[in-house]
mmCIF file of C-alpha atoms and ligand atoms in Angstrom:
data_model
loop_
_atom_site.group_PDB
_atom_site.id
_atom_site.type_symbol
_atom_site.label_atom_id
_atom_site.label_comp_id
_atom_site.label_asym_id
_atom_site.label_seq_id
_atom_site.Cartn_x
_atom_site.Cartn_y
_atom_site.Cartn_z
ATOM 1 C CA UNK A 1 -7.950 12.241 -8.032
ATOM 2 C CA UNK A 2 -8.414 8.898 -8.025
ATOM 3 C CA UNK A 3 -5.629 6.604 -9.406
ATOM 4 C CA UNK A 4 -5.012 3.212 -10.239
ATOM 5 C CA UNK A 5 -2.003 1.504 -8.279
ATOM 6 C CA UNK A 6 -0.477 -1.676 -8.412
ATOM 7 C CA UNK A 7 2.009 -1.689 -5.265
ATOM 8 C CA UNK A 8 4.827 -4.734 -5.713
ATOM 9 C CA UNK A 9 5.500 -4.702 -1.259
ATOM 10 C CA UNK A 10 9.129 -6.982 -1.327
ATOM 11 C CA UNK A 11 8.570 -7.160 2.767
ATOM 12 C CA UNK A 12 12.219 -8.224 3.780
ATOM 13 C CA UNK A 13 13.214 -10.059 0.271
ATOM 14 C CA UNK A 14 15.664 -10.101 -1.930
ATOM 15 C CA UNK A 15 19.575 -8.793 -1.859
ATOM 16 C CA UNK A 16 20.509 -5.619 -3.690
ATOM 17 C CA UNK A 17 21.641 -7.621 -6.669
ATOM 18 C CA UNK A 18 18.493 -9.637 -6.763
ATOM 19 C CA UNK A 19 16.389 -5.900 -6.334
ATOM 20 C CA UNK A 20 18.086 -4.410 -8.902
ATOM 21 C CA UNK A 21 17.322 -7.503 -11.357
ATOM 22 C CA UNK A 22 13.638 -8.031 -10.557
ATOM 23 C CA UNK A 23 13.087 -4.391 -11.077
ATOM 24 C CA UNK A 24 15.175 -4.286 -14.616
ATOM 25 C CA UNK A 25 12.312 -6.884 -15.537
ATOM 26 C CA UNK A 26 9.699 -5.517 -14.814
ATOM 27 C CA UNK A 27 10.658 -2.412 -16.207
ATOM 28 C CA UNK A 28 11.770 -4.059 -19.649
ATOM 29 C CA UNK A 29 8.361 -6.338 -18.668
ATOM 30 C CA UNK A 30 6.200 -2.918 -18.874
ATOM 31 C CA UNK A 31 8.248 -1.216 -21.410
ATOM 32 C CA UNK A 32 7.606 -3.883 -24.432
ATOM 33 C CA UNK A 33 4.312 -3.749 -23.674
ATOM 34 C CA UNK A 34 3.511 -0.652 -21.871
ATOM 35 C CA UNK A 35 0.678 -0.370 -19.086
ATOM 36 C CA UNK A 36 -1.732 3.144 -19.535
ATOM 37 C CA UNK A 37 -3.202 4.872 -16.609
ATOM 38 C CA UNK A 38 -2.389 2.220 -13.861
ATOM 39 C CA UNK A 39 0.492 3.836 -11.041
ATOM 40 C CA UNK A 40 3.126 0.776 -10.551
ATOM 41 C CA UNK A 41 4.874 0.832 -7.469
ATOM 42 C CA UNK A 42 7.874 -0.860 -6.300
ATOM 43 C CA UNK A 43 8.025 -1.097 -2.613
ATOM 44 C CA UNK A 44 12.030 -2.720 -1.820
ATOM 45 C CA UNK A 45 14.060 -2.714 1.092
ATOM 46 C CA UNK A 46 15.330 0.448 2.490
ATOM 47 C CA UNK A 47 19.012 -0.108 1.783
ATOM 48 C CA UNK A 48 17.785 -0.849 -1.873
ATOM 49 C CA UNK A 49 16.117 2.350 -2.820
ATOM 50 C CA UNK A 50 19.174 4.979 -3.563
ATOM 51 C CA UNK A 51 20.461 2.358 -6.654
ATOM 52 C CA UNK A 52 16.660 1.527 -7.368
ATOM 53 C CA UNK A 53 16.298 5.350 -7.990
ATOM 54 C CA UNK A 54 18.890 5.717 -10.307
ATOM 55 C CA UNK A 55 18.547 2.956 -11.963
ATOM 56 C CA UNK A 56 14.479 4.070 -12.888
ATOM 57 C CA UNK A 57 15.456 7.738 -13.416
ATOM 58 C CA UNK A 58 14.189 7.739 -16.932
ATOM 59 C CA UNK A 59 11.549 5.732 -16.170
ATOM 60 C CA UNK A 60 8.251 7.668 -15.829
ATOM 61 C CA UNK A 61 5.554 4.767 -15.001
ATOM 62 C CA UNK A 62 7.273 2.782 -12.278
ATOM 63 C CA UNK A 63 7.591 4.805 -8.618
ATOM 64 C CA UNK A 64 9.165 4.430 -5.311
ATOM 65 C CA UNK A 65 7.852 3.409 -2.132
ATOM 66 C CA UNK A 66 9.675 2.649 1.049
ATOM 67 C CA UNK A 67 7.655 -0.078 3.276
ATOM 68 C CA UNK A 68 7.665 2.325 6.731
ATOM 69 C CA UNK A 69 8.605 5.487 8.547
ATOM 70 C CA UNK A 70 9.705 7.141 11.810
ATOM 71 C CA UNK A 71 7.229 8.988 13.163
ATOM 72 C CA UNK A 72 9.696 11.840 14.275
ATOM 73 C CA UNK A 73 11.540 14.382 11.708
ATOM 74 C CA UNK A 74 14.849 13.885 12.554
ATOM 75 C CA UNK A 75 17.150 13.415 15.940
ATOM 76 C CA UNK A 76 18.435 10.255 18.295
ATOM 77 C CA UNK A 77 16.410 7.496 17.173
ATOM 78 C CA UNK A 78 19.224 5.063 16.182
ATOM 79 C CA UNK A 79 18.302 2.532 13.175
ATOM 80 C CA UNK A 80 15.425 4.563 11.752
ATOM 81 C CA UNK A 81 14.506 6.340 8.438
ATOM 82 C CA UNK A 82 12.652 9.364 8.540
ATOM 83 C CA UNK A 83 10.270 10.795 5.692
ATOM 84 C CA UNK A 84 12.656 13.491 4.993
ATOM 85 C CA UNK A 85 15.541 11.054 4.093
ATOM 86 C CA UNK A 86 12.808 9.292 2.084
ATOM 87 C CA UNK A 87 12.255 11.762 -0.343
ATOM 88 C CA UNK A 88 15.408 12.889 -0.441
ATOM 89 C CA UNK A 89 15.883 9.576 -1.769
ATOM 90 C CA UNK A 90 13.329 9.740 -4.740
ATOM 91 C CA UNK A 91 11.059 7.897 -2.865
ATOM 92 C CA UNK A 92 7.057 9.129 -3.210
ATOM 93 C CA UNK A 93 5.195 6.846 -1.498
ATOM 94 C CA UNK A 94 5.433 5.249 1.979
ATOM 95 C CA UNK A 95 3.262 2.217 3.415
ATOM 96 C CA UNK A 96 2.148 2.966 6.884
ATOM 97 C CA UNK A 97 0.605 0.353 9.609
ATOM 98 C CA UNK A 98 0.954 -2.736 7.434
ATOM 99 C CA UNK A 99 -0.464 -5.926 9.696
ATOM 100 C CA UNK A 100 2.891 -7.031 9.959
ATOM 101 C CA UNK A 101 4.081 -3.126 11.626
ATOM 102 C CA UNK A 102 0.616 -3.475 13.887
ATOM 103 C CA UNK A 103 1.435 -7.159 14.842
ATOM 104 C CA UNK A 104 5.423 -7.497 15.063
ATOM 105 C CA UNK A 105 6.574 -4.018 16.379
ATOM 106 C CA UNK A 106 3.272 -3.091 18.493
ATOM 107 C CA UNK A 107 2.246 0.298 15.568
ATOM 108 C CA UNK A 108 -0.481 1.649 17.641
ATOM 109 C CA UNK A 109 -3.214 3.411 15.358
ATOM 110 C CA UNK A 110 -2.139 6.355 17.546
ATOM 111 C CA UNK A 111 1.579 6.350 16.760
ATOM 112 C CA UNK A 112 0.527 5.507 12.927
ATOM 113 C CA UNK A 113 -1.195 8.930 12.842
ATOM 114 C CA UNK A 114 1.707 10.925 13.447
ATOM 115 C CA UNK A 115 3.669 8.665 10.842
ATOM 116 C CA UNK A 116 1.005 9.672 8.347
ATOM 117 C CA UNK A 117 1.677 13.436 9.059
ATOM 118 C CA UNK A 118 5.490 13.037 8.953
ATOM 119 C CA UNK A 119 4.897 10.934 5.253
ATOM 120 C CA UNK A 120 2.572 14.257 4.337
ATOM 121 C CA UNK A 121 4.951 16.993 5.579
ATOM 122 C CA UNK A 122 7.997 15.911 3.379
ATOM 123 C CA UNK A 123 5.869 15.392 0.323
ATOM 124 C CA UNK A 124 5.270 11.804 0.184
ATOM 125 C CA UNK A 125 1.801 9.651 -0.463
ATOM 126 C CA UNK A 126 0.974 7.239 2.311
ATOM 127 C CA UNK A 127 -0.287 4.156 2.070
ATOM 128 C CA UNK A 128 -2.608 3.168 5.123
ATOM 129 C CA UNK A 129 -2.918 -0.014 6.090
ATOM 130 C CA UNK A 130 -5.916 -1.787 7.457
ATOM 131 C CA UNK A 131 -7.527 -5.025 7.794
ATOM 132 C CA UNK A 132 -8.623 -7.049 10.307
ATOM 133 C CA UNK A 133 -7.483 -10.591 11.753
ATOM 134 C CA UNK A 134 -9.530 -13.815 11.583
ATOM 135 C CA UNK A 135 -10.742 -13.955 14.940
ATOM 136 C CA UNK A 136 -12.648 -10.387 14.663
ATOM 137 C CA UNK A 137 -14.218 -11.841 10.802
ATOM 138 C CA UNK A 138 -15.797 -14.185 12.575
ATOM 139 C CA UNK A 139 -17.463 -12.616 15.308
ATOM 140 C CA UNK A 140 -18.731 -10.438 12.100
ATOM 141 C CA UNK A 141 -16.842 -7.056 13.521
ATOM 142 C CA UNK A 142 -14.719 -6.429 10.949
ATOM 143 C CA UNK A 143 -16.286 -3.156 9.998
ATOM 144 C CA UNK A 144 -16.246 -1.462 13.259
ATOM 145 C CA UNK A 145 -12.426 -2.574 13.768
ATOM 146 C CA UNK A 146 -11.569 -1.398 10.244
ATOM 147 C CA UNK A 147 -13.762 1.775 11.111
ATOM 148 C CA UNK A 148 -11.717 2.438 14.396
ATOM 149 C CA UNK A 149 -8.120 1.683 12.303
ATOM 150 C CA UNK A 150 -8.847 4.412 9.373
ATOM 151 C CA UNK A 151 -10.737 6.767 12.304
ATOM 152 C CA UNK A 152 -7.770 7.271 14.298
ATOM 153 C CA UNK A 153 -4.976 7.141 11.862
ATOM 154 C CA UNK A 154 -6.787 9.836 9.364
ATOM 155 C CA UNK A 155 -9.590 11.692 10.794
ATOM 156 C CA UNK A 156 -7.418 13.941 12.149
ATOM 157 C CA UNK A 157 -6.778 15.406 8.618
ATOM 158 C CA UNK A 158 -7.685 18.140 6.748
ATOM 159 C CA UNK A 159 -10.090 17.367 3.687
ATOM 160 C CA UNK A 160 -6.495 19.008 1.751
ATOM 161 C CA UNK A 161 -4.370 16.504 3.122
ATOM 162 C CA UNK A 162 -6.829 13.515 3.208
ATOM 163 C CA UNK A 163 -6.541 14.003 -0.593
ATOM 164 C CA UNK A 164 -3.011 12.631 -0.713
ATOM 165 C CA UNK A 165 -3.818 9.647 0.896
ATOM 166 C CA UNK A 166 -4.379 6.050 -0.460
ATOM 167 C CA UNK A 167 -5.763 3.360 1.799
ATOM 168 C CA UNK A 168 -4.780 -0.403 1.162
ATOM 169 C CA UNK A 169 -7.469 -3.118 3.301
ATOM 170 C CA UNK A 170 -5.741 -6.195 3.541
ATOM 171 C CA UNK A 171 -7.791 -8.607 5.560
ATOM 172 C CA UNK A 172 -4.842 -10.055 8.107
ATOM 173 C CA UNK A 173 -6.398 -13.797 7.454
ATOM 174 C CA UNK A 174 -5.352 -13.096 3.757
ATOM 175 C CA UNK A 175 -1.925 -12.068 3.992
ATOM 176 C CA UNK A 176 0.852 -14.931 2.687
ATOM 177 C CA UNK A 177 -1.703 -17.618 3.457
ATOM 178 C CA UNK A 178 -3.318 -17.880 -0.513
ATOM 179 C CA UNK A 179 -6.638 -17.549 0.976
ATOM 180 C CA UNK A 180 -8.284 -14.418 -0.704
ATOM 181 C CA UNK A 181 -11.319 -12.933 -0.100
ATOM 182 C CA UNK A 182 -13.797 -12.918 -2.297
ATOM 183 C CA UNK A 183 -15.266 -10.932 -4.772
ATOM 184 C CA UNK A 184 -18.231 -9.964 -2.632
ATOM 185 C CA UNK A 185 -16.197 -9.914 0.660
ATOM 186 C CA UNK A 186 -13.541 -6.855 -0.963
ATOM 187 C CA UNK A 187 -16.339 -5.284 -2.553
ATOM 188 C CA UNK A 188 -18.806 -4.882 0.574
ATOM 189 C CA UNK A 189 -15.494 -4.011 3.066
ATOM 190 C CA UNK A 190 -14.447 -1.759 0.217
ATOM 191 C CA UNK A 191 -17.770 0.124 -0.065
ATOM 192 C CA UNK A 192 -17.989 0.400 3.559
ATOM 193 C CA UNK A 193 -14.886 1.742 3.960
ATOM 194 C CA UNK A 194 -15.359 4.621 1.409
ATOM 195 C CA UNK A 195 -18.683 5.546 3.101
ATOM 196 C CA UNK A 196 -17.033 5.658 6.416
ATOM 197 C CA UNK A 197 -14.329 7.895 4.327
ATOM 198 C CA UNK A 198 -17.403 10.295 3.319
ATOM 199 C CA UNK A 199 -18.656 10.418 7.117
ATOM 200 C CA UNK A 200 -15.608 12.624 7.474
ATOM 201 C CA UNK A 201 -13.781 13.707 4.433
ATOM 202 C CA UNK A 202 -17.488 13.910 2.019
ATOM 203 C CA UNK A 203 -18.526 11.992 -0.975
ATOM 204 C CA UNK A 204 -16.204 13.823 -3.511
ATOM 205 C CA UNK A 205 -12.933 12.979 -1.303
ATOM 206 C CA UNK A 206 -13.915 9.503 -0.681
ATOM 207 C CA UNK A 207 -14.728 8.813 -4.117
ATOM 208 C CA UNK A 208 -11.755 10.163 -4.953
ATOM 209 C CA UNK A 209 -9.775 8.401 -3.040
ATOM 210 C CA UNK A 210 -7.976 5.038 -4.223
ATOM 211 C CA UNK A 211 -8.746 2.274 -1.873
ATOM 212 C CA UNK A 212 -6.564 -1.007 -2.481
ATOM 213 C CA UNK A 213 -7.157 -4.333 -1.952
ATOM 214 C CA UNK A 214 -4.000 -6.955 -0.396
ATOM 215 C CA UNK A 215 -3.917 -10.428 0.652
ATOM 216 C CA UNK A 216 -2.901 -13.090 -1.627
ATOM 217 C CA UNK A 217 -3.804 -11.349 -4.976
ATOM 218 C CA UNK A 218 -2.478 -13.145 -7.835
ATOM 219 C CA UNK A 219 -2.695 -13.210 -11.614
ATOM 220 C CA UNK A 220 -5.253 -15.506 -10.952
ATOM 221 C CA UNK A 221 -7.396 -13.589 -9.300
ATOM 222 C CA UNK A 222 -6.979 -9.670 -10.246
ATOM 223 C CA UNK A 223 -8.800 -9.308 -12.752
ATOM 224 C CA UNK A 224 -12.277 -9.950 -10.688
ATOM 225 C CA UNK A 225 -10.815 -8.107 -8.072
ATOM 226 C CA UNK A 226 -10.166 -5.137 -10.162
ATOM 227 C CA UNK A 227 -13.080 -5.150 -11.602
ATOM 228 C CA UNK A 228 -14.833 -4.241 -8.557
ATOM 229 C CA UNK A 229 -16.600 -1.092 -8.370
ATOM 230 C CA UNK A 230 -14.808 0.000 -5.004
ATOM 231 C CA UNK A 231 -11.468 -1.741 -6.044
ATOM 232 C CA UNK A 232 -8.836 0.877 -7.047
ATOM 233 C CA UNK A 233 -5.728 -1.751 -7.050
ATOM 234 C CA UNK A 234 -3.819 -3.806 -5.268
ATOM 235 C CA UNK A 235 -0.971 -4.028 -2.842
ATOM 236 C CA UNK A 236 0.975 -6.971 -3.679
ATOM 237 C CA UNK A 237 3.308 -9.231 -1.264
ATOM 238 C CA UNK A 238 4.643 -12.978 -2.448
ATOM 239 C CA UNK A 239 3.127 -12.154 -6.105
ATOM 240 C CA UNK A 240 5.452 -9.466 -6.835
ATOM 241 C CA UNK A 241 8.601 -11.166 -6.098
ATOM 242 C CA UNK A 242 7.964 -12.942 -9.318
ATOM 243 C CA UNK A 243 8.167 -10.068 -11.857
ATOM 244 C CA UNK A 244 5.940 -11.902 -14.666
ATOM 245 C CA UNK A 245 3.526 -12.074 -11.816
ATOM 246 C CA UNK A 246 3.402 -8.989 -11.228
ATOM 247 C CA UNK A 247 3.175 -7.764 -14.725
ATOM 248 C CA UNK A 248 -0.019 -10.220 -15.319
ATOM 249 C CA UNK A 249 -1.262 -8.205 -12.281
ATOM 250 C CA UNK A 250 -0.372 -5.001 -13.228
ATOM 251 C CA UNK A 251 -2.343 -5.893 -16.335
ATOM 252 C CA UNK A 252 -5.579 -7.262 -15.083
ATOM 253 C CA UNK A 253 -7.008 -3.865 -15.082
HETATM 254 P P1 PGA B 313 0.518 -11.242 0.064
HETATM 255 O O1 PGA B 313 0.866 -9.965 0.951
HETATM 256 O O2 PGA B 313 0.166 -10.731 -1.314
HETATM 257 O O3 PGA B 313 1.748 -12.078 0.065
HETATM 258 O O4 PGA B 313 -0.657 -11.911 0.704
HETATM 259 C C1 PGA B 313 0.139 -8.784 0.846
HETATM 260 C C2 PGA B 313 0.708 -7.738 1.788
HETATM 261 O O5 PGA B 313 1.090 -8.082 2.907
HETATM 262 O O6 PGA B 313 0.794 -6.556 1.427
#
């Protein structure tokens, strides 16, 4: 069913000592004033997520996410994570094809797909990533590129497993710069993308599905673009390195 998330992505920030603080205050944040039907999600570093674990093991509003995945389940691939080790970790959600995977590290929408199975197979939520760069805005393509990311990364899925599936667009132009797009811009890409969603999966699975918005979202500016009709949440970057910023977030729903 469809959920409300707030997703707090750290990107490579912050020391275990500094992870472990920022997520005590948020937690104590939350807890004095507690948030109600809205999924918080604190995406750290890999190395971070064994103490985060414990340290949010009575904790039932605040989840895991790790920020990527190997695409294989186990073997010789030196210096990667799989999904199993993941969730063996108490990790239940795992962002896949973030602009900055697609850009830095060449993530083909190809390889991304099997990355999506491997997060499904060992239990864990994925978070697509999509969004397109500046350059493809303004030649007014965005939708077909978008179209083409979610096609080959997800249509390959059963309805079933299409159902455990969150999608985050995060227009690349957006990302880190403080430039957001606006209201109408997330809303249109937003209801485009859940009727490309029902091309495949039907109307029932893409309304159900929780489709979140990234790219410089803010306290500022949440609470318009939460309010949007095809706006399910956010995934956060700079924002949620700042854990009263991130609260205000979490609570402009
Ligand atoms: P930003 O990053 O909020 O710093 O723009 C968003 C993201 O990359 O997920």
């Amino acid at each position: 069913m469809k959920k409300k998330i707030v997703a707090g992505n750290w990107k490579m920030n912050k020391n275990l000592d500094e992870g472990i603080k920022l997520t005590s205050e948020i937690a104590t944040l939350i807890k004095d004033a507690p948030v109600n039907g809205v999924e918080i999600i604190i995406v750290p570093p890999f190395t971070h997520l064994t103490d985060l674990n414990k340290l949010l093991q009575d904790n039932d509003q605040i989840r895991l996410g790790a920020q990527n995945c190997n695409e294989n389940n186990s073997g010789a691939y030196t210096g990667e994570i799989s999904a199993a080790m993941l969730k063996s970790s108490g990790v239940d959600y795992v962002v896949i094809g973030h602009s900055e995977r697609r850009t830095y590290y060449n993530e083909s929408d190809e390889l991304l797909a099997t990355k999506v199975n491997q997060a499904l197979i060992n239990g864990l939520t994925p978070i697509y990533c999509c969004g397109e760069p500046l350059s493809v805005r303004e030649s007014n393509s965005h939708e077909d590129y978008v179209f083409t990311q979610i096609s080959n990364g997800l249509f390959h899925l059963s309805q079933e497993s299409f159902g455990n599936v969150v999608i985050a667009y995060e227009p690349i132009w957006a990302i880190g710069t403080g430039v957001t797009a606006s209201a109408a811009q997330a809303q249109e890409m937003h209801k485009a993308i859940r009727n490309h969603l029902a091309s495949k999966f039907g109307h029932d699975a893409a309304g159900n599905s929780s489709i979140l918005y990234g790219g410089s979202c803010k306290p500022s500016n949440a609470k318009e673009l939460f309010a949007l009709a095809d706006v399910d949440g956010g995934l956060i970057g700079g924002a949620s390195l700042n854990p009263e910023d991130f609260v205000d977030i979490i609570r402009s729903f």
